[in-house]
Short mmCIF file of C-alpha atoms and ligand atoms in Angstrom, two decimals:
data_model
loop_
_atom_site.label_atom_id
_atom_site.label_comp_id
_atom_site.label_asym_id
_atom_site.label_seq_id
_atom_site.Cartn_x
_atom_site.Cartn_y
_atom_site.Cartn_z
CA UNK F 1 -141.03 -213.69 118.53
CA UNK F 2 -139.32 -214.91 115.78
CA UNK F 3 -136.14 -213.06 115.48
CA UNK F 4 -134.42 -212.06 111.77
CA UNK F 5 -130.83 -212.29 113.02
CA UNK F 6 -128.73 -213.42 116.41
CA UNK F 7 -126.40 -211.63 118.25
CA UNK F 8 -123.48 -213.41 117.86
CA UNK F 9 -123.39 -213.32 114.02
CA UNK F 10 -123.58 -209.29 113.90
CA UNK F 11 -121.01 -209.08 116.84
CA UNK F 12 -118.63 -211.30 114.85
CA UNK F 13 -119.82 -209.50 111.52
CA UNK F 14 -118.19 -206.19 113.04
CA UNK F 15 -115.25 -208.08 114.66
CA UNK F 16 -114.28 -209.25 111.18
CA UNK F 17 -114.36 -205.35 110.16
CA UNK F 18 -117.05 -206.26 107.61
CA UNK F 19 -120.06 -203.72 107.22
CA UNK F 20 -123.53 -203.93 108.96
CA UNK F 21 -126.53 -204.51 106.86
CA UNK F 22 -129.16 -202.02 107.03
CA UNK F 23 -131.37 -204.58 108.47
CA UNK F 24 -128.85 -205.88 110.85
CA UNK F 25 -128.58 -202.29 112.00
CA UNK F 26 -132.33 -202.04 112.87
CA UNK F 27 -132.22 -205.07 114.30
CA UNK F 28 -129.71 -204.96 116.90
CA UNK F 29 -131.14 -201.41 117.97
CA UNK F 30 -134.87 -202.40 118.37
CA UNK F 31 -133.59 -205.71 120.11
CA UNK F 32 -131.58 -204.34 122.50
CA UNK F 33 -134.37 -201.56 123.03
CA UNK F 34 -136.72 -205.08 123.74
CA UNK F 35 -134.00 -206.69 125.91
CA UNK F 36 -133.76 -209.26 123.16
CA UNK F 37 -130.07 -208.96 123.04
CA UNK F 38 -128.26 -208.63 126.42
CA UNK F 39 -126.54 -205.54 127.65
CA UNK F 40 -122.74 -208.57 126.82
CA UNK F 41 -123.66 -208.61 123.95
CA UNK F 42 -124.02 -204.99 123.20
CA UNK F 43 -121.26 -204.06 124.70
CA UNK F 44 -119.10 -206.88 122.64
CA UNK F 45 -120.77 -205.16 119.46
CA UNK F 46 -119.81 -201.45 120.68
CA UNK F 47 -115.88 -202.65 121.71
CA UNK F 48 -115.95 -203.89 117.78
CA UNK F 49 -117.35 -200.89 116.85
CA UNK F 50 -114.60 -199.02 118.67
CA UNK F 51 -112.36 -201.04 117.34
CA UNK F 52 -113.41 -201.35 113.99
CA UNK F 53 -115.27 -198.39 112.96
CA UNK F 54 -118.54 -197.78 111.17
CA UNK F 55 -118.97 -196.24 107.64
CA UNK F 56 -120.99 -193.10 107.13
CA UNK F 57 -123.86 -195.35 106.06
CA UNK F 58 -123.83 -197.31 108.85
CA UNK F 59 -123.22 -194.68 111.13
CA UNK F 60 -126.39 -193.17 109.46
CA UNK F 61 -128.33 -196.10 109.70
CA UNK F 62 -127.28 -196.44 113.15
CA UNK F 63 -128.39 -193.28 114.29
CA UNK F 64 -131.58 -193.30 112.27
CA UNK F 65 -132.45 -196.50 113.93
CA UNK F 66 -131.86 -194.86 117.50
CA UNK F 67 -134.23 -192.23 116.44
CA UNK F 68 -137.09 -195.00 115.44
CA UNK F 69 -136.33 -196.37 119.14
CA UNK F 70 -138.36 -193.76 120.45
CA UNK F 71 -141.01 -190.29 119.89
CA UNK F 72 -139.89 -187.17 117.84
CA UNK F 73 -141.01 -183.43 118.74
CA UNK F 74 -142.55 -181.36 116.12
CA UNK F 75 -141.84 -177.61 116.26
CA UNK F 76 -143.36 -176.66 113.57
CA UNK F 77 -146.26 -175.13 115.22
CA UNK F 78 -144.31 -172.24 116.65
CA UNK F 79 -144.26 -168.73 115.36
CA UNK F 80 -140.83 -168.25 114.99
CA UNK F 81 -137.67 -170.22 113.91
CA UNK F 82 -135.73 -172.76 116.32
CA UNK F 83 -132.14 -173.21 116.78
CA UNK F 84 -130.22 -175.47 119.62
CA UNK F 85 -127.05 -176.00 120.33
CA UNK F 86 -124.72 -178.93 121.80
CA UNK F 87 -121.67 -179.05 123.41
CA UNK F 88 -119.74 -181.69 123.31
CA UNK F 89 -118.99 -181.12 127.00
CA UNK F 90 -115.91 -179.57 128.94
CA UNK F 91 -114.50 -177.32 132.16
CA UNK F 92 -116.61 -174.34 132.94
CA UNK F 93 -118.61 -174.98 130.04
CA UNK F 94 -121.76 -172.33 131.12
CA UNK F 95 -122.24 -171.10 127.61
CA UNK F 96 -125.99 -172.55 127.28
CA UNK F 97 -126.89 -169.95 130.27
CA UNK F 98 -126.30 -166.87 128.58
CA UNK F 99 -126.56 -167.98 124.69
CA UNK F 100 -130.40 -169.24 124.95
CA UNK F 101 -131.66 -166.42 126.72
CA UNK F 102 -130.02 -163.93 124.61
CA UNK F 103 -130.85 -166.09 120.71
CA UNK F 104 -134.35 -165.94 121.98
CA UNK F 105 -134.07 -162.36 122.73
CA UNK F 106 -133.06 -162.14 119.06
CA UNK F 107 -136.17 -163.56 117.49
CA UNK F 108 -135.40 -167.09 117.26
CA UNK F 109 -136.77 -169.73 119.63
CA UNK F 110 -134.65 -172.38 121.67
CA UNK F 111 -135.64 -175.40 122.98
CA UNK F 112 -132.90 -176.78 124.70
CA UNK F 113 -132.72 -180.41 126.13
CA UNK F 114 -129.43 -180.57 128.52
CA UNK F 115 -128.00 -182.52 130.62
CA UNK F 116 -126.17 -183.82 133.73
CA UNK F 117 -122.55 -183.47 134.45
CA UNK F 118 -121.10 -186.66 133.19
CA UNK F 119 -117.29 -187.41 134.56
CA UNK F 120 -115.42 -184.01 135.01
CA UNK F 121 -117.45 -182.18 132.87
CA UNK F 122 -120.00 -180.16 133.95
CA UNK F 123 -124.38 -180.35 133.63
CA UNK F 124 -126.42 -177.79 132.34
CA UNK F 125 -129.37 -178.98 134.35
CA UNK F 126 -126.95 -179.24 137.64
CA UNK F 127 -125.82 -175.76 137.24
CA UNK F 128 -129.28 -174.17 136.93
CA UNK F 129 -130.84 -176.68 139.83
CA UNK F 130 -128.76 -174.07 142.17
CA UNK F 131 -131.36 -171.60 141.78
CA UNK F 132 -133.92 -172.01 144.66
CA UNK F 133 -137.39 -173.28 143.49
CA UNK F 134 -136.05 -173.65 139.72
CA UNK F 135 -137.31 -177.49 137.92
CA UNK F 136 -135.37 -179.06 135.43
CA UNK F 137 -138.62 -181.45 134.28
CA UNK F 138 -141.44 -179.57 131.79
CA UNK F 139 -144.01 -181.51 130.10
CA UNK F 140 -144.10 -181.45 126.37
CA UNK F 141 -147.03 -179.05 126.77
CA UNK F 142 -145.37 -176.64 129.42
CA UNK F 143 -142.30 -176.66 126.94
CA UNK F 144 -143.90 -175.99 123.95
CA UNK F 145 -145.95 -172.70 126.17
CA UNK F 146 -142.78 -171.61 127.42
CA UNK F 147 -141.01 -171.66 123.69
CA UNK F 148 -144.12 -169.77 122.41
CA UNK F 149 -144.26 -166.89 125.45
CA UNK F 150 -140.75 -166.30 126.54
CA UNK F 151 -138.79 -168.35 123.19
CA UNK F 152 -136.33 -169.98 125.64
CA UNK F 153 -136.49 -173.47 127.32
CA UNK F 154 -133.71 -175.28 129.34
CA UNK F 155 -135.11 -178.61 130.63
CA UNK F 156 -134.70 -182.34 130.59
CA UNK F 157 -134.76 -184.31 128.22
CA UNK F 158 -137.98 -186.79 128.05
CA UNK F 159 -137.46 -190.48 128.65
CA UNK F 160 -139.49 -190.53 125.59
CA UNK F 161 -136.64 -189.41 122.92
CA UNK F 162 -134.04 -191.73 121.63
CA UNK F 163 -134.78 -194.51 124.58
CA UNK F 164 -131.66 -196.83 122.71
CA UNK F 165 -129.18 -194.03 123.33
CA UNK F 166 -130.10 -193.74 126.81
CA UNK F 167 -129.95 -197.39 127.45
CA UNK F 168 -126.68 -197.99 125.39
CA UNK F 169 -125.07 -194.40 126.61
CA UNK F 170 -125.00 -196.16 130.00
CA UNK F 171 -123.56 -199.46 128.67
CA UNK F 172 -120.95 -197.53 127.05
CA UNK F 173 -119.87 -195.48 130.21
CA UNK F 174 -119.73 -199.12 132.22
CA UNK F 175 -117.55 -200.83 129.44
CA UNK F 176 -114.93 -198.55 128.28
CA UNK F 177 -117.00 -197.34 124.85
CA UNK F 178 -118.02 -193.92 125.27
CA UNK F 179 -114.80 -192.55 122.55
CA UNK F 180 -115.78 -194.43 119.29
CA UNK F 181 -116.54 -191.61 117.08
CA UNK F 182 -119.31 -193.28 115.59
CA UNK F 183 -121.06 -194.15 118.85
CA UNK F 184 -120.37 -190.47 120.14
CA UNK F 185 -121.95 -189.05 117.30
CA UNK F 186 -125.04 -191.37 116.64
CA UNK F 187 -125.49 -191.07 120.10
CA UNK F 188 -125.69 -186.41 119.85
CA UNK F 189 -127.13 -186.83 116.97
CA UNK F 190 -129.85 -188.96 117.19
CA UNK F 191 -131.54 -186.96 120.40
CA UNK F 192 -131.07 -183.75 118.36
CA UNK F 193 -132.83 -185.04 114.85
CA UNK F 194 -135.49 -186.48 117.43
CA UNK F 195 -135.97 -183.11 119.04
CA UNK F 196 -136.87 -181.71 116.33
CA UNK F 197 -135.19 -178.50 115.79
CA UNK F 198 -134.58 -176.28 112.41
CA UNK F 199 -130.76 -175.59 113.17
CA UNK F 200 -128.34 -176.99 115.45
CA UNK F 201 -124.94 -175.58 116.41
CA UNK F 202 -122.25 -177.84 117.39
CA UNK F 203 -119.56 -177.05 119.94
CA UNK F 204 -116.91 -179.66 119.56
CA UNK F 205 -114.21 -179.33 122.13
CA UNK F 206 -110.68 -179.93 121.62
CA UNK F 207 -108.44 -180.21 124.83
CA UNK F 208 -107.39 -182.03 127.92
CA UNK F 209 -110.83 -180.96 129.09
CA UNK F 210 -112.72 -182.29 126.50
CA UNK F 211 -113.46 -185.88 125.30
CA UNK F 212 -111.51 -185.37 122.11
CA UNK F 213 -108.39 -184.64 123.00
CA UNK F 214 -106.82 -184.31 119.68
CA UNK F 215 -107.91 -181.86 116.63
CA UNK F 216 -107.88 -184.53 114.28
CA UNK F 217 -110.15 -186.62 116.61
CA UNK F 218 -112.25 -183.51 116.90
CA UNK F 219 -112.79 -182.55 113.33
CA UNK F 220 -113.66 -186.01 112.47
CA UNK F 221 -116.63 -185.90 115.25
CA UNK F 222 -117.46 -182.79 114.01
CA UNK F 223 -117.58 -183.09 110.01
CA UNK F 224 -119.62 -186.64 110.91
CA UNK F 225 -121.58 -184.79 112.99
CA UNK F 226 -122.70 -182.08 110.59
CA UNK F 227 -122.90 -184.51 107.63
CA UNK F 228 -125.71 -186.66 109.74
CA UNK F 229 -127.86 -183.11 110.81
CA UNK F 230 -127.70 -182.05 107.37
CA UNK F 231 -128.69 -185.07 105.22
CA UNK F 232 -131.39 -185.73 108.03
CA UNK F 233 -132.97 -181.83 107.03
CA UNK F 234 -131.29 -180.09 109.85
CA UNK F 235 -129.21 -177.41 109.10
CA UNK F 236 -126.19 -177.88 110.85
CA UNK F 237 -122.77 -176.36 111.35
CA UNK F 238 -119.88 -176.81 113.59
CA UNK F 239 -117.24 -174.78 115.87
CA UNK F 240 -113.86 -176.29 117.17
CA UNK F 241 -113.17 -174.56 120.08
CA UNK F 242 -110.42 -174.84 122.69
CA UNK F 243 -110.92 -176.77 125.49
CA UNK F 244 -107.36 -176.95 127.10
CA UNK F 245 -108.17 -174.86 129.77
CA UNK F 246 -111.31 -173.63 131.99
CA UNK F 247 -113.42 -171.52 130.21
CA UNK F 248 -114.15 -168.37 132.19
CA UNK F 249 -113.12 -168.19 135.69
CA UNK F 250 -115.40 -170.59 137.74
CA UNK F 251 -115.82 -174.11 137.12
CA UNK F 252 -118.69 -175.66 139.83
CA UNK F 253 -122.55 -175.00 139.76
CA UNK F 254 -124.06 -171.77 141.41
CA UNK F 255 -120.69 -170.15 140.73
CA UNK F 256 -121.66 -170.88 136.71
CA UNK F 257 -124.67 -169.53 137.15
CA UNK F 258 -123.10 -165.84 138.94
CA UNK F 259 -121.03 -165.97 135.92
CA UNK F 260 -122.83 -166.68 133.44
CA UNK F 261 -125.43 -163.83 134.72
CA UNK F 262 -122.50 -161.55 134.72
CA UNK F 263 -122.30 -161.90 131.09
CA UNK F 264 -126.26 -161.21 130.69
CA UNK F 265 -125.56 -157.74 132.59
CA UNK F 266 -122.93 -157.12 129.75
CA UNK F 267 -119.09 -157.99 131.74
CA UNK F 268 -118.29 -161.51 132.71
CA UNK F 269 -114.64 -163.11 131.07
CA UNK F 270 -114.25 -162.39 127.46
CA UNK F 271 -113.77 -166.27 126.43
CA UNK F 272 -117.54 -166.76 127.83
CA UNK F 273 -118.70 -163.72 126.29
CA UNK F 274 -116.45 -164.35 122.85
CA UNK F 275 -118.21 -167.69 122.58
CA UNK F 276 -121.41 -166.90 123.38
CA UNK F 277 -121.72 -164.12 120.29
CA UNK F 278 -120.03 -166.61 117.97
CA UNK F 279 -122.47 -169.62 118.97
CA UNK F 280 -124.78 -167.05 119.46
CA UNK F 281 -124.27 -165.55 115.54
CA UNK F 282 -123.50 -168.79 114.45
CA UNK F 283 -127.66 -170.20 115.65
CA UNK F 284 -129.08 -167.10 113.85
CA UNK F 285 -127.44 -167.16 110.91
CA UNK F 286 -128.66 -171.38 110.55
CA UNK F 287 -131.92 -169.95 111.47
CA UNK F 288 -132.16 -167.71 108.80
CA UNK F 289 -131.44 -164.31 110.77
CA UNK F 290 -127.66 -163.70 109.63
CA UNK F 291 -128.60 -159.66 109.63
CA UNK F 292 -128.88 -159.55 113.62
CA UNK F 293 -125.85 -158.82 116.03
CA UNK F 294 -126.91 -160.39 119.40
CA UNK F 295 -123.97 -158.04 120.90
CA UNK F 296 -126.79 -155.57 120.95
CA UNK F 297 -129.09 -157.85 122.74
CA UNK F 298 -126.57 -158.74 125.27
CA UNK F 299 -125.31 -154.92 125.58
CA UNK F 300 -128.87 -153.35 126.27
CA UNK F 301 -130.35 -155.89 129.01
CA UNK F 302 -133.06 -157.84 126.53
CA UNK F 303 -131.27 -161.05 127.13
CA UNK F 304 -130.96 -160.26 130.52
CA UNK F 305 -134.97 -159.62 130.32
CA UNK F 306 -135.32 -163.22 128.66
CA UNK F 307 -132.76 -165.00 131.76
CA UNK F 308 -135.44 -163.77 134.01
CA UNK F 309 -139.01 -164.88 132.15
CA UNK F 310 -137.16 -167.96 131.49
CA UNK F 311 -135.72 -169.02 134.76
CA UNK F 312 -139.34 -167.93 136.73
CA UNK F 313 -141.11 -169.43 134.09
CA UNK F 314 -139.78 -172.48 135.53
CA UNK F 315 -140.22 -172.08 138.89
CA UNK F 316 -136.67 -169.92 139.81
CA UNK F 317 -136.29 -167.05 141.65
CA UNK F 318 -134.30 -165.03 139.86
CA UNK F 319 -133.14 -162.32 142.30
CA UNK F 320 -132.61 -165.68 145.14
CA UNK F 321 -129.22 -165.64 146.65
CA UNK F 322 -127.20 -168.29 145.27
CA UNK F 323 -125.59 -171.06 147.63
CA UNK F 324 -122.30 -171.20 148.73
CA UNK F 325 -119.54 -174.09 149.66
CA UNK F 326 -119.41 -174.05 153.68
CA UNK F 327 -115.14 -174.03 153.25
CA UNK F 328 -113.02 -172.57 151.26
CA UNK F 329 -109.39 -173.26 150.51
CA UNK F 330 -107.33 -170.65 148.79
CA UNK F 331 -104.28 -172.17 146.20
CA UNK F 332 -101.46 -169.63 145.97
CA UNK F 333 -98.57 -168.90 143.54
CA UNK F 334 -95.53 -170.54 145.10
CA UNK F 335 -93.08 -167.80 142.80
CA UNK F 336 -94.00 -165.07 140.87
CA UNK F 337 -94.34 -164.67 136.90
CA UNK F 338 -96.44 -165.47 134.35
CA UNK F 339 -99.15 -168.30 134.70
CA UNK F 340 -98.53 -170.19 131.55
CA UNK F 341 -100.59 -173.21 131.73
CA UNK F 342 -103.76 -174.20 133.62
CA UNK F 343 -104.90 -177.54 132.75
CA UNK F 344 -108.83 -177.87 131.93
CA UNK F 345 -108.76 -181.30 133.36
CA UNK F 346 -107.25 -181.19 136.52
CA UNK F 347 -109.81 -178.13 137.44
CA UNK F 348 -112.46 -180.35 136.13
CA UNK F 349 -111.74 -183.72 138.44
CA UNK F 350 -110.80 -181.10 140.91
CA UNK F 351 -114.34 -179.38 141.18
CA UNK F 352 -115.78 -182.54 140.62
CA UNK F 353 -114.06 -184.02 143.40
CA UNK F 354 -115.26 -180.74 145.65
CA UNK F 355 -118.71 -182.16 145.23
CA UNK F 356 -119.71 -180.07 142.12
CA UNK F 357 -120.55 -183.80 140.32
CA UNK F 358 -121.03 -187.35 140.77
CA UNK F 359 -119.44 -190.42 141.47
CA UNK F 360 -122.50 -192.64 141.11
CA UNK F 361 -125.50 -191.73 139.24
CA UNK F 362 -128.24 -190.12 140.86
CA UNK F 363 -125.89 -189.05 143.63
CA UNK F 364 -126.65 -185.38 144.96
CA UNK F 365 -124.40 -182.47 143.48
CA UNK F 366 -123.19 -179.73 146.18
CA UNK F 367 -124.98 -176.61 144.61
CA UNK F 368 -122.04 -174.46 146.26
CA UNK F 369 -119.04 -176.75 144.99
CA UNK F 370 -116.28 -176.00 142.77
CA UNK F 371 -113.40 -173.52 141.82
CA UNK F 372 -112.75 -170.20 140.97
CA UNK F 373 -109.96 -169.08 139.33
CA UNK F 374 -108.39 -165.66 140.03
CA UNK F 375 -105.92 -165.94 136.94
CA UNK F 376 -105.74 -167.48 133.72
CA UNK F 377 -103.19 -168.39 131.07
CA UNK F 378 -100.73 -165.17 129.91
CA UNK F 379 -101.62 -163.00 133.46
CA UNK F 380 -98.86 -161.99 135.76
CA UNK F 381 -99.19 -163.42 139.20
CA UNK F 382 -96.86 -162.50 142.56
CA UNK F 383 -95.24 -164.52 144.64
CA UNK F 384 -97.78 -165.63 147.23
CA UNK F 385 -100.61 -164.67 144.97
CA UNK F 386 -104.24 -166.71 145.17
CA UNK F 387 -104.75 -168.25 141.93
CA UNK F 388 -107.67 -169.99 142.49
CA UNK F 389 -109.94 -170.66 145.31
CA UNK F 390 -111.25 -174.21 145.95
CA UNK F 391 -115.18 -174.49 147.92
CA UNK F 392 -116.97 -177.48 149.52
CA UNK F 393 -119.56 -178.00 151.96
CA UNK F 394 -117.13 -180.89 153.33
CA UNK F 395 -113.60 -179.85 153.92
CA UNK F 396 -112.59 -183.57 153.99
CA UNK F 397 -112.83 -183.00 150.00
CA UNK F 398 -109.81 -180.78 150.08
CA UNK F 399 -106.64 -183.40 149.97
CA UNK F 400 -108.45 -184.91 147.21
CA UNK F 401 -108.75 -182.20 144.74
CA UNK F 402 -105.63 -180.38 145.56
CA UNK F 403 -104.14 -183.83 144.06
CA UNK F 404 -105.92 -183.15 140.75
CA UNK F 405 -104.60 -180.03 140.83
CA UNK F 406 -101.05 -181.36 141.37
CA UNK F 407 -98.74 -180.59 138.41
CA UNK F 408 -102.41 -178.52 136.57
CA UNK F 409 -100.36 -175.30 136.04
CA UNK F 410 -97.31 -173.72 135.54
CA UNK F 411 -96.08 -170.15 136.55
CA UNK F 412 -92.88 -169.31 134.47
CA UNK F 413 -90.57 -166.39 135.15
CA UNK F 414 -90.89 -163.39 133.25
CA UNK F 415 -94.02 -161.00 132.29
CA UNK F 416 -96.58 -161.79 130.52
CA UNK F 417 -96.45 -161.65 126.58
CA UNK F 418 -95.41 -164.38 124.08
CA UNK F 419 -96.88 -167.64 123.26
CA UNK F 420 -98.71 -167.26 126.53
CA UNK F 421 -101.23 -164.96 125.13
CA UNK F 422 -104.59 -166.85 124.62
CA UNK F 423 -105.73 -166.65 120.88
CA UNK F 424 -109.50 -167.44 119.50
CA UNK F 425 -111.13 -169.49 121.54
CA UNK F 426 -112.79 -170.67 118.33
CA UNK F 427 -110.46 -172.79 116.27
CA UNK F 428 -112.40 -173.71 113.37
CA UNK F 429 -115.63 -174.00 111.53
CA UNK F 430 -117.27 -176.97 110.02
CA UNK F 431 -120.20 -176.79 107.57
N1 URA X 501 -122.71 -186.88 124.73
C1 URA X 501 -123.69 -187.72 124.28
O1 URA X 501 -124.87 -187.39 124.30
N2 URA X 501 -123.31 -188.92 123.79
C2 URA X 501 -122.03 -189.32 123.74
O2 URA X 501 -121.78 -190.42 123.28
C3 URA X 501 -121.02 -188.44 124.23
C4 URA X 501 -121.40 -187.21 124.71
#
């Protein structure tokens, strides 16, 4: 075929932090997608992008162009609204268990495409695979049945939707390109306009546990984020919300999943259930339901009644006892006071390490793997205390998380009170 453009020339266009063309834009996408250009040079053009930066037309353009790379899904068939969320990915991050059952449970329908754990942050799909007998893979078909009876669908997303982000997604996490704003949020972005939905709620972490690690990096991911949804129809808004330590008290797989069904029988930690009504508010009001308070829905068991359509709809057992690590290493408090920092990240490589993710794709997850935490920032803890407790199914995996737990917390003197406190986990709203 006789191609419009070469490589080289819109690699050193970007290098030279001059603009893309439109057409240079579609090009390199749908070349790359046709193994026209080679995975060097793609990565060359992503290090200038990183480097360089994209304007909000480009980015645009970019992410429209992943979108043409592959099918879109049409909800509009469906008898009620849809809304989906994203997270941007962190440390105990369960809040898709609880939130789509209980949206759905408020009238609107949520069809959620997730994920697999990705570096120390945790999978959607890897979390729910501990349930025995429950299938991450639905057929368009089977999804769109599912959204109509029960209104809530977690599942994988098709190979079909936005095939240049998946190809250039692993490029990027190869070649030192995942953190270039524009990439990150082309790359959200176009899967979610693909998919379809009415409303989409961002969750943009800001933390050690989070890929942004700075506000300002944050807020910039997030306001590009929302301006792409909503000039592409979607009606989008954005949370910042803290990601500088765990959220909840377990950080793993099956032990996300006790937790999170905690919080569908109305306790669980009051971060997890504090973000799950504001995401959960934030999804209905974007769907045009701003009137309904899903605190009722979670309070008198109809999101609890959704969980369980929804997870045997799928093949899950919902009353199955969950795996559990074969070991288990308790980490005490070497003094007493007041636990006044626990570091998202170490916990993170630390479960991770435990076997709760990946070191190579496609690599088995332990279902059983990971760590619970027995305190959090601002409690008191006592000399000789637990505070958290580390499990494995191989006990060899010890040494190597209790390093990434190394120097991950601090317990200070003195009762609790003060700056210790934790605030709002939300920090800010975008849209
Ligand atoms: N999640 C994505 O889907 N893409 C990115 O680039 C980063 C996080």
């Amino acid at each position: 075929m006789n191609e419009p453009f070469d490589a080289p020339h819109v690699i050193a266009t970007k290098r030279d932090r001059k603009r893309l063309s439109d057409e240079q834009i579609d090009w390199v996408i749908d070349a790359y997608t046709r193994h026209v250009v080679a995975p060097e040079q793609m990565s060359a053009l992503a290090m200038a992008i990183l480097l360089n930066g994209m304007d909000h037309d480009e980015i645009a353009r970019w992410t429209h162009a992943m979108i043409a790379s592959g099918e879109r899904m049409d909800f509009s068939g469906l008898s009620r609204p849809t809304a989906d969320k994203h997270s941007t990915g962190g440390v105990g991050d369960k809040i898709t268990l609880p939130l789509a059952p209980l949206v759905a449970a408020c009238g609107v329908a949520v069809p959620q495409l997730s994920g697999r754990g990705l570096g120390h942050t945790g999978g959607t799909l890897d979390k729910l695979e501990s349930i025995p007998g429950w299938n991450a893979s639905l057929s368009i078909d089977a999804m769109m049945a599912q959204l109509d009876d029960v209104g809530a669908v977690i599942c994988a997303a098709g190979s079909g939707l936005a095939p240049a982000d998946k190809k250039l997604y692993a490029l990027r996490d190869v070649t030192g390109t995942v953190e270039a704003i524009p990439l990150i949020a082309s790359s959200i972005m176009s899967k979610k306009i693909a998919e379809g939905t009415d409303a989409l709620v961002l969750d943009v972490k800001v933390g050690s546990g989070a890929f942004m690690k700075s506000e300002t990096d944050a807020r910039e991911l997030a306001e590009t984020m929302v301006v792409l949804g909503t000039d592409a129809g979607v009606n989008t808004v954005a949370l910042l919300t803290d990601m500088s330590t765990p959220l909840g008290r377990t950080a793993g797989n099956a032990i996300e999943v006790a937790e999170s069904v905690e919080v569908l029988a109305g306790g669980g930690p009051s971060d997890v259930v504090e973000l799950t009504l504001a995401l959960a508010r934030e999804m209905l009001a974007a769907a045009g339901k701003p009137d309904v308070d899903p605190a009722d829905a979670l309070a008198d068991g109809r999101a609890m009644d959704v969980w369980r359509r929804m997870i045997a709809a799928q093949g899950g057992d919902p009353d199955a006892a969950l795996p559990e690590g074969r070991e288990s290493h308790v980490v005490t408090a070497s003094s007493g006071g007041t636990l006044t920092r626990l570091d998202a990240f170490g916990v993170g490589v630390a479960a991770w390490r435990l076997g709760a993710g990946r070191a190579r794709p496609g690599e088995d997850v332990q279902a059983g793997a990971g760590v619970v935490l027995h305190a959090k920032p601002g409690d008191a803890v006592a000399a000789g205390a637990p505070l958290m407790t580390l499990h494995t199914d191989e006990p060899a995996r010890f040494e190597r998380a209790m390093e990434a737990l190394d120097g991950a917390f601090d317990v200070e003197p003195g009762g609790p009170g003060g700056d210790h406190v934790a605030g709002s986990i939300v920090l800010d709203r975008i849209g």
